[in-house]
Amino acid sequence: MKRYGILNPALSRALARMGHTDAIVICDAGLPIPDGPERIDLSLLPGVPSFQDVLAAIMAELQIERVQIATEFVEHSRKLHDETISRMDAHTEVQGAPIVIERISHEDLKHATRNARAIVRTGECTPFANVILYSGVPF
Amino acid sequence: MKRYGILNPALSRALARMGHTDAIVICDAGLPIPDGPERIDLSLLPGVPSFQDVLAAIMAELQIERVQIATEFVEHSRKLHDETISRMDAHTEVQGAPIVIERISHEDLKHATRNARAIVRTGECTPFANVILYSGVPF
Amino acid sequence: MKRYGILNPALSRALARMGHTDAIVICDAGLPIPDGPERIDLSLLPGVPSFQDVLAAIMAELQIERVQIATEFVEHSRKLHDETISRMDAHTEVQGAPIVIERISHEDLKHATRNARAIVRTGECTPFANVILYSGVPF
Amino acid sequence: MKRYGILNPALSRALARMGHTDAIVICDAGLPIPDGPERIDLSLLPGVPSFQDVLAAIMAELQIERVQIATEFVEHSRKLHDETISRMDAHTEVQGAPIVIERISHEDLKHATRNARAIVRTGECTPFANVILYSGVPF
Amino acid sequence: MKRYGILNPALSRALARMGHTDAIVICDAGLPIPDGPERIDLSLLPGVPSFQDVLAAIMAELQIERVQIATEFVEHSRKLHDETISRMDAHTEVQGAPIVIERISHEDLKHATRNARAIVRTGECTPFANVILYSGVPF
Amino acid sequence: MKRYGILNPALSRALARMGHTDAIVICDAGLPIPDGPERIDLSLLPGVPSFQDVLAAIMAELQIERVQIATEFVEHSRKLHDETISRMDAHTEVQGAPIVIERISHEDLKHATRNARAIVRTGECTPFANVILYSGVPF
Amino acid sequence: MKRYGILNPALSRALARMGHTDAIVICDAGLPIPDGPERIDLSLLPGVPSFQDVLAAIMAELQIERVQIATEFVEHSRKLHDETISRMDAHTEVQGAPIVIERISHEDLKHATRNARAIVRTGECTPFANVILYSGVPF
Amino acid sequence: MKRYGILNPALSRALARMGHTDAIVICDAGLPIPDGPERIDLSLLPGVPSFQDVLAAIMAELQIERVQIATEFVEHSRKLHDETISRMDAHTEVQGAPIVIERISHEDLKHATRNARAIVRTGECTPFANVILYSGVPF
Amino acid sequence: MKRYGILNPALSRALARMGHTDAIVICDAGLPIPDGPERIDLSLLPGVPSFQDVLAAIMAELQIERVQIATEFVEHSRKLHDETISRMDAHTEVQGAPIVIERISHEDLKHATRNARAIVRTGECTPFANVILYSGVPF
Amino acid sequence: MKRYGILNPALSRALARMGHTDAIVICDAGLPIPDGPERIDLSLLPGVPSFQDVLAAIMAELQIERVQIATEFVEHSRKLHDETISRMDAHTEVQGAPIVIERISHEDLKHATRNARAIVRTGECTPFANVILYSGVPF
């Protein structure tokens, strides 16, 4: 088996297919998932796996240029939101390139998920715990 | 979304298809998964999700008649093994019917996975953390 | 096999895929079913299974936020309509959240079925016995 | 829609494909269903639909030459067994040809299901409520 | 095999899927068949099977509410047209509900076939021997 | 459309794929059709289309070297059998090459259908009206 | 195998599917082939098979009502163009019905190929050797 | 389009997939083609394309180590056989490596086609004009 | 195996399918690849295979009429850009026909990739190393 | 896009699916590739990509327990063989676990490839440059 990193075959493949500006969504267990994007459903039970675990796994492999989160996220779930932002900050150092954070309405975010290449569903049951990651390139 | 229980669509479907004596495997991240059974790959990162989380989720819905575990499990990973056995004991009460526990060699267990209906891969990185559950019926 | 709840694999999977605002339709044997939504055809004979049996099964697992029924339903089939409304009332208690009931024309209801994720066909032969359930989230 | 008879599309198609000596299985909710035969899963909830409803629907369209039931059926579930036999007796009149009833062990019956063209799963939760119908021809 | 009625598996399935207002087309051997509707091609040789045989088979199972035929049908092929109308008249008695007959241009009829659920091609070689049947419901 | 000959697309394709010694089966409505060979189901109603119509259509295009029919055919359905033999005799002239006629048991014929490339089901309801045609080459 | 006529299975099937006004394209090796129409690629090497061989084969089976060719065809490849027209003239006699020949620009012809049912690619390497055949009916 | 060489997409792909000892068959229009190998059916009409054209096209791209032909080939169709052998002789020079020619019975050759990776059907109507090419490697 | 030229089966097939004006894209590892065109992903590691290796391979087989590159290419990666242009110049001699080079914005180039027949992803990690090749014909 | 490591989606997925004792083959351009294992064909031109590049990429992610190479490898291509062995030695340090190297005949190696999960084809044109890697687990 692999010696480290993401173990999931579908997620490994999806990340290897990402190009500049392509989007991947990490969502809580309740976000409606439109037809079109590949659905990678990792949800097991409420809370398993967590939003943070999935975010950490993807960040370890992906170059990220831009991020969209809902303004409702910070309003309703400040703790998870703040942890997410901290993670983004730390990631800019790791990847040697900044991440633009865009705050949009939850409605707009749901609309934007239609153009993602993949949507990764977690078991997270925290309101508005959704993020859209737009890929950068490391060269 | 569902109000409780298993959130994963592939796993929900697999459990709803189980009949008397049908087998489902829960395995660590390293077990070789043969062609034939449906592969439900929930693995994310080493340790996520855990063997125990997946086992708990499935037990909450499935009637279990018989279980196969490797003798190597207790020898190499006693803590997780013992927790697993305790969970089985508790489950007999919940389902109102006993569970036969069969101890076989790891080689035989690998061979037996070929006849399972589904194999659920976890991120567990504990040696020999694999179990085959054989379905009973609640009537 | 499963110890309780919905036994049908396709229906179990469809419910596990539902997200916030996603729709699932329960219909009588005569409603035209558009392409697009998944068709889960449980119909056997006129009256089997009944609209109420299918509704009860789905309600037992799904968080419901909003419901659409045709105004023709109450006019032509009051008894089944009233039972349906009663069931909705009872469900608000069970799920700890209100259900908005929207009355629309049968034409509009047929149009709205196109956006559902799944349509479950029953054997019910009562005029206008159709309902669209819009999913909520339990967190 | 159809004016009478079986409403289910998959079951209608399966019956129209039956030739002389082809087998179709009607089973309770717990019978293990092998790969190979088409699975027509009508199960909804425990008891819905009933074994008798499905049997009646199929008998109304199919010419039957031979039937296999488990000896365990009469031993454990005499009431349903006797109703089934009565239905067979009545059917011989309707179709103008006798039905041979073969009693075999439950193990042999499970083995024989592998060669069926289709297996129709009901929600019946009565032990050993399974039957294999072998098609005749009406000419 | 089935004791009576339609023997064709694809046609049996298509009829069992029909809902209120769904359309099925019966056409001669020359009508262009658009992509989209299911194509059930029963044609063998010129004249086999006939338009009338296929129409009779479908009428025996389907509730019909409305019919579209081309005005060119009566002009160019009066004999077959009149037989078709007679059959419709007789059918209203059998099904206990009237059939609305709409006469449209052949061009409009060809356009309307795009929205049918299925198109059944016969071997009929009589000009304009085409009909669109719109399903009713028997309750 | 085609100016003459077989109108059916699946049958046209199947005949164009035939090579030396490949088999195609024409069967009555009741013969069990094994998995493996392509099923071309032209059956509509009892008697439609007839065995003779399908046989005539195929003979008009296929070079035939050998034919298998069941001894039960002549015993139970002499009239149709004799017409079939006459047709074979006439065909030897048309194709300029003899046809070997093999009489085997109905059981052996059913077994031999498993190796056919295609099986064409008619609506014929005459006992044992089945034939296996083995292709020759016209050069 | 077949005693005469078109040997190619895909082409046989495509011709058997043609209805009134349906189009089939015969093209040289360089025409861009849009998605949508079935691609029947018979090309082997430059010049093999020739445009004329494929045209002759299709004309032998198809009723043709209308033909589109590019004005560039006669300008750049007069010899092949004139042979093609001669073949059309001869064909009107064979099929007992006239063929309308439409001359359009190469651009318009390329656009029109999108609506064809099938496109047959030859190995012809003669500029503008493309034709769209619109099917008639022989009754 | 390609500037030279094989124009056929399926054949180009098949040759690019060949490895050491893999077999590709070139056959006349009458050879039975077993399931399993990819069927590349280039046949159009009797004689088109010819065995020699297809053989020349494939030889221009493939390294060949061994060839199987039927002894019946030389006995019944000496002219085409001798041309084929001459072509092989010339090819050894081109590819800088010898070709072993194996003569086997037509029955054995038909059996051996089952293990080929692809079978290319020509329109050749010369008896026993079949050859199996076993790939070498150019390094 | 093949004696020379492109070894990749998917790429061989894609080139053999190209017609006049059809486009194929060669891209660096970071270009977003839209749905629609066939994705031929040859990327292994950063830099493997190189843009130049893939370009050379395709040029050796394809007739090229027109090329689109981004103006950003020359600005950011002049060395690779100039090598690419040199290769184009040399190619005009080889194919005996000129190549029109169009410089467009990177945004327009990304938009234009949607209409390509195939997109070949390399491992190149040089900014803006992307090119769209439009096919000509060699006759 | 990914920040480092393997860029190829199919290869990323294949590695993420590997379990203990599962095999993956890296082969030169000429090895015959059996049906069954997933074919990941990275070959472009002779020599591109190289055996070493592919081996290095896979080793960077995979835990390796055992390796099979042909004795003919060292005999015919000592330089590449020795580099391969050196790479294995270095890898034991990186992964903290030994690698067993098994030398078998080329015939046996070809036979063993049938049981691999995936076969990665390179463009390497060095005789016998093939290796089977058997996966270990890092825990």
Short mmCIF file of N, CA and C in Angstrom, two decimals, chain F residues 1-4 6-10 12-20 58-64 91 94-95 135-139, chain G residues 1-4 6-10 12-20 58-64 91 94-95 135-139:
data_model
loop_
_atom_site.label_atom_id
_atom_site.label_comp_id
_atom_site.label_asym_id
_atom_site.label_seq_id
_atom_site.Cartn_x
_atom_site.Cartn_y
_atom_site.Cartn_z
N MET F 1 -35.37 4.36 -46.14
CA MET F 1 -35.31 3.03 -45.54
C MET F 1 -34.84 2.02 -46.57
N LYS F 2 -34.58 0.82 -46.14
CA LYS F 2 -34.11 -0.21 -47.07
C LYS F 2 -35.18 -0.47 -48.13
N ARG F 3 -34.74 -0.80 -49.32
CA ARG F 3 -35.67 -1.02 -50.41
C ARG F 3 -36.29 -2.41 -50.38
N TYR F 4 -35.68 -3.34 -49.70
CA TYR F 4 -36.18 -4.73 -49.68
C TYR F 4 -35.47 -5.47 -48.55
N ILE F 6 -34.70 -7.78 -45.06
CA ILE F 6 -34.93 -7.68 -43.62
C ILE F 6 -34.89 -6.23 -43.15
N LEU F 7 -35.91 -5.82 -42.43
CA LEU F 7 -35.98 -4.45 -41.94
C LEU F 7 -35.39 -4.31 -40.54
N ASN F 8 -35.31 -5.40 -39.83
CA ASN F 8 -34.94 -5.33 -38.42
C ASN F 8 -33.44 -5.08 -38.24
N PRO F 9 -33.08 -4.00 -37.53
CA PRO F 9 -31.65 -3.67 -37.39
C PRO F 9 -30.84 -4.73 -36.65
N ALA F 10 -31.37 -5.25 -35.57
CA ALA F 10 -30.61 -6.23 -34.80
C ALA F 10 -30.41 -7.52 -35.60
N SER F 12 -30.45 -7.76 -38.93
CA SER F 12 -29.53 -7.45 -40.03
C SER F 12 -28.08 -7.52 -39.56
N ARG F 13 -27.84 -6.96 -38.43
CA ARG F 13 -26.48 -6.96 -37.88
C ARG F 13 -26.03 -8.38 -37.53
N ALA F 14 -26.93 -9.15 -36.94
CA ALA F 14 -26.56 -10.50 -36.53
C ALA F 14 -26.21 -11.35 -37.75
N LEU F 15 -26.98 -11.22 -38.82
CA LEU F 15 -26.69 -12.01 -40.02
C LEU F 15 -25.38 -11.58 -40.66
N ALA F 16 -25.10 -10.28 -40.62
CA ALA F 16 -23.85 -9.79 -41.21
C ALA F 16 -22.64 -10.24 -40.41
N ARG F 17 -22.83 -10.66 -39.18
CA ARG F 17 -21.72 -11.14 -38.35
C ARG F 17 -21.47 -12.64 -38.48
N MET F 18 -22.36 -13.34 -39.13
CA MET F 18 -22.25 -14.80 -39.17
C MET F 18 -21.05 -15.24 -40.01
N GLY F 19 -20.31 -16.20 -39.51
CA GLY F 19 -19.23 -16.82 -40.25
C GLY F 19 -19.50 -18.31 -40.41
N HIS F 20 -18.63 -18.98 -41.14
CA HIS F 20 -18.78 -20.40 -41.40
C HIS F 20 -18.95 -21.21 -40.11
N ILE F 58 -34.86 -14.95 -42.87
CA ILE F 58 -33.44 -15.27 -42.65
C ILE F 58 -32.87 -16.05 -43.82
N MET F 59 -33.66 -16.99 -44.32
CA MET F 59 -33.18 -17.79 -45.46
C MET F 59 -32.89 -16.92 -46.69
N ALA F 60 -33.61 -15.85 -46.81
CA ALA F 60 -33.40 -14.99 -47.99
C ALA F 60 -32.02 -14.34 -47.98
N GLU F 61 -31.36 -14.32 -46.84
CA GLU F 61 -30.06 -13.66 -46.78
C GLU F 61 -28.90 -14.59 -46.41
N LEU F 62 -29.18 -15.70 -45.75
CA LEU F 62 -28.12 -16.51 -45.16
C LEU F 62 -27.77 -17.73 -46.01
N GLN F 63 -26.48 -18.00 -46.15
CA GLN F 63 -26.01 -19.27 -46.70
C GLN F 63 -26.09 -20.31 -45.57
N ILE F 64 -26.76 -21.42 -45.83
CA ILE F 64 -26.99 -22.42 -44.78
C ILE F 64 -26.34 -23.74 -45.17
N HIS F 91 -34.51 -24.08 -50.71
CA HIS F 91 -33.38 -23.19 -50.47
C HIS F 91 -32.08 -23.75 -51.05
N VAL F 94 -31.73 -22.35 -54.40
CA VAL F 94 -31.45 -20.92 -54.42
C VAL F 94 -29.98 -20.64 -54.11
N GLN F 95 -29.46 -21.32 -53.13
CA GLN F 95 -28.09 -21.01 -52.70
C GLN F 95 -27.05 -21.86 -53.42
N SER F 135 -24.32 -21.71 -40.47
CA SER F 135 -23.99 -20.94 -41.65
C SER F 135 -22.94 -21.62 -42.53
N GLY F 136 -23.14 -21.53 -43.84
CA GLY F 136 -22.11 -21.87 -44.80
C GLY F 136 -21.48 -20.61 -45.34
N VAL F 137 -20.65 -20.76 -46.38
CA VAL F 137 -20.11 -19.58 -47.07
C VAL F 137 -20.40 -19.72 -48.55
N PRO F 138 -20.66 -18.60 -49.22
CA PRO F 138 -21.07 -18.69 -50.63
C PRO F 138 -19.89 -18.73 -51.59
N PHE F 139 -18.68 -18.93 -51.07
CA PHE F 139 -17.52 -18.98 -52.00
C PHE F 139 -16.70 -20.22 -51.70
N MET G 1 -22.53 -17.21 -43.65
CA MET G 1 -22.48 -15.76 -43.84
C MET G 1 -23.55 -15.35 -44.84
N LYS G 2 -23.70 -14.08 -45.02
CA LYS G 2 -24.72 -13.61 -45.96
C LYS G 2 -24.37 -14.04 -47.39
N ARG G 3 -25.39 -14.25 -48.17
CA ARG G 3 -25.15 -14.76 -49.53
C ARG G 3 -24.80 -13.63 -50.49
N TYR G 4 -25.12 -12.39 -50.14
CA TYR G 4 -24.88 -11.27 -51.07
C TYR G 4 -25.03 -9.97 -50.28
N ILE G 6 -24.29 -6.19 -48.51
CA ILE G 6 -23.36 -5.60 -47.55
C ILE G 6 -22.98 -6.60 -46.48
N LEU G 7 -21.68 -6.76 -46.28
CA LEU G 7 -21.19 -7.71 -45.27
C LEU G 7 -20.98 -7.04 -43.92
N ASN G 8 -20.85 -5.75 -43.89
CA ASN G 8 -20.46 -5.07 -42.66
C ASN G 8 -21.62 -4.97 -41.67
N PRO G 9 -21.43 -5.50 -40.47
CA PRO G 9 -22.53 -5.52 -39.49
C PRO G 9 -23.01 -4.13 -39.08
N ALA G 10 -22.09 -3.23 -38.82
CA ALA G 10 -22.51 -1.90 -38.37
C ALA G 10 -23.25 -1.16 -39.47
N SER G 12 -24.91 -2.59 -42.00
CA SER G 12 -26.20 -3.26 -42.19
C SER G 12 -27.23 -2.77 -41.18
N ARG G 13 -26.78 -2.66 -39.97
CA ARG G 13 -27.67 -2.20 -38.91
C ARG G 13 -28.08 -0.74 -39.13
N ALA G 14 -27.14 0.08 -39.52
CA ALA G 14 -27.45 1.50 -39.72
C ALA G 14 -28.47 1.68 -40.84
N LEU G 15 -28.32 0.93 -41.93
CA LEU G 15 -29.27 1.06 -43.03
C LEU G 15 -30.66 0.56 -42.62
N ALA G 16 -30.70 -0.50 -41.82
CA ALA G 16 -31.99 -1.03 -41.38
C ALA G 16 -32.71 -0.07 -40.43
N ARG G 17 -31.98 0.85 -39.86
CA ARG G 17 -32.59 1.83 -38.95
C ARG G 17 -33.07 3.10 -39.67
N MET G 18 -32.71 3.26 -40.90
CA MET G 18 -33.06 4.50 -41.60
C MET G 18 -34.57 4.63 -41.81
N GLY G 19 -35.07 5.82 -41.56
CA GLY G 19 -36.46 6.14 -41.85
C GLY G 19 -36.52 7.29 -42.85
N HIS G 20 -37.71 7.65 -43.26
CA HIS G 20 -37.93 8.72 -44.23
C HIS G 20 -37.26 10.02 -43.78
N ILE G 58 -24.09 1.04 -50.56
CA ILE G 58 -25.24 1.61 -49.85
C ILE G 58 -26.42 1.80 -50.80
N MET G 59 -26.13 2.26 -52.02
CA MET G 59 -27.22 2.45 -52.99
C MET G 59 -27.96 1.15 -53.30
N ALA G 60 -27.25 0.06 -53.22
CA ALA G 60 -27.89 -1.22 -53.52
C ALA G 60 -28.98 -1.57 -52.52
N GLU G 61 -28.97 -0.95 -51.37
CA GLU G 61 -29.96 -1.31 -50.35
C GLU G 61 -30.90 -0.17 -49.98
N LEU G 62 -30.49 1.07 -50.19
CA LEU G 62 -31.23 2.21 -49.63
C LEU G 62 -32.12 2.89 -50.67
N GLN G 63 -33.33 3.24 -50.27
CA GLN G 63 -34.19 4.13 -51.05
C GLN G 63 -33.71 5.56 -50.79
N ILE G 64 -33.41 6.30 -51.87
CA ILE G 64 -32.85 7.64 -51.71
C ILE G 64 -33.78 8.67 -52.32
N HIS G 91 -29.57 5.08 -60.52
CA HIS G 91 -30.30 4.60 -59.35
C HIS G 91 -31.79 4.98 -59.39
N VAL G 94 -33.53 2.18 -60.94
CA VAL G 94 -33.58 0.97 -60.11
C VAL G 94 -34.65 1.11 -59.03
N GLN G 95 -34.71 2.25 -58.40
CA GLN G 95 -35.63 2.38 -57.27
C GLN G 95 -36.99 2.91 -57.68
N SER G 135 -32.90 9.52 -46.93
CA SER G 135 -33.66 8.31 -47.24
C SER G 135 -35.09 8.63 -47.69
N GLY G 136 -35.55 7.87 -48.69
CA GLY G 136 -36.97 7.86 -49.04
C GLY G 136 -37.60 6.59 -48.49
N VAL G 137 -38.83 6.33 -48.90
CA VAL G 137 -39.47 5.05 -48.54
C VAL G 137 -39.97 4.39 -49.82
N PRO G 138 -39.94 3.06 -49.89
CA PRO G 138 -40.29 2.39 -51.14
C PRO G 138 -41.79 2.12 -51.28
N PHE G 139 -42.59 2.74 -50.40
CA PHE G 139 -44.05 2.50 -50.52
C PHE G 139 -44.80 3.81 -50.52
#
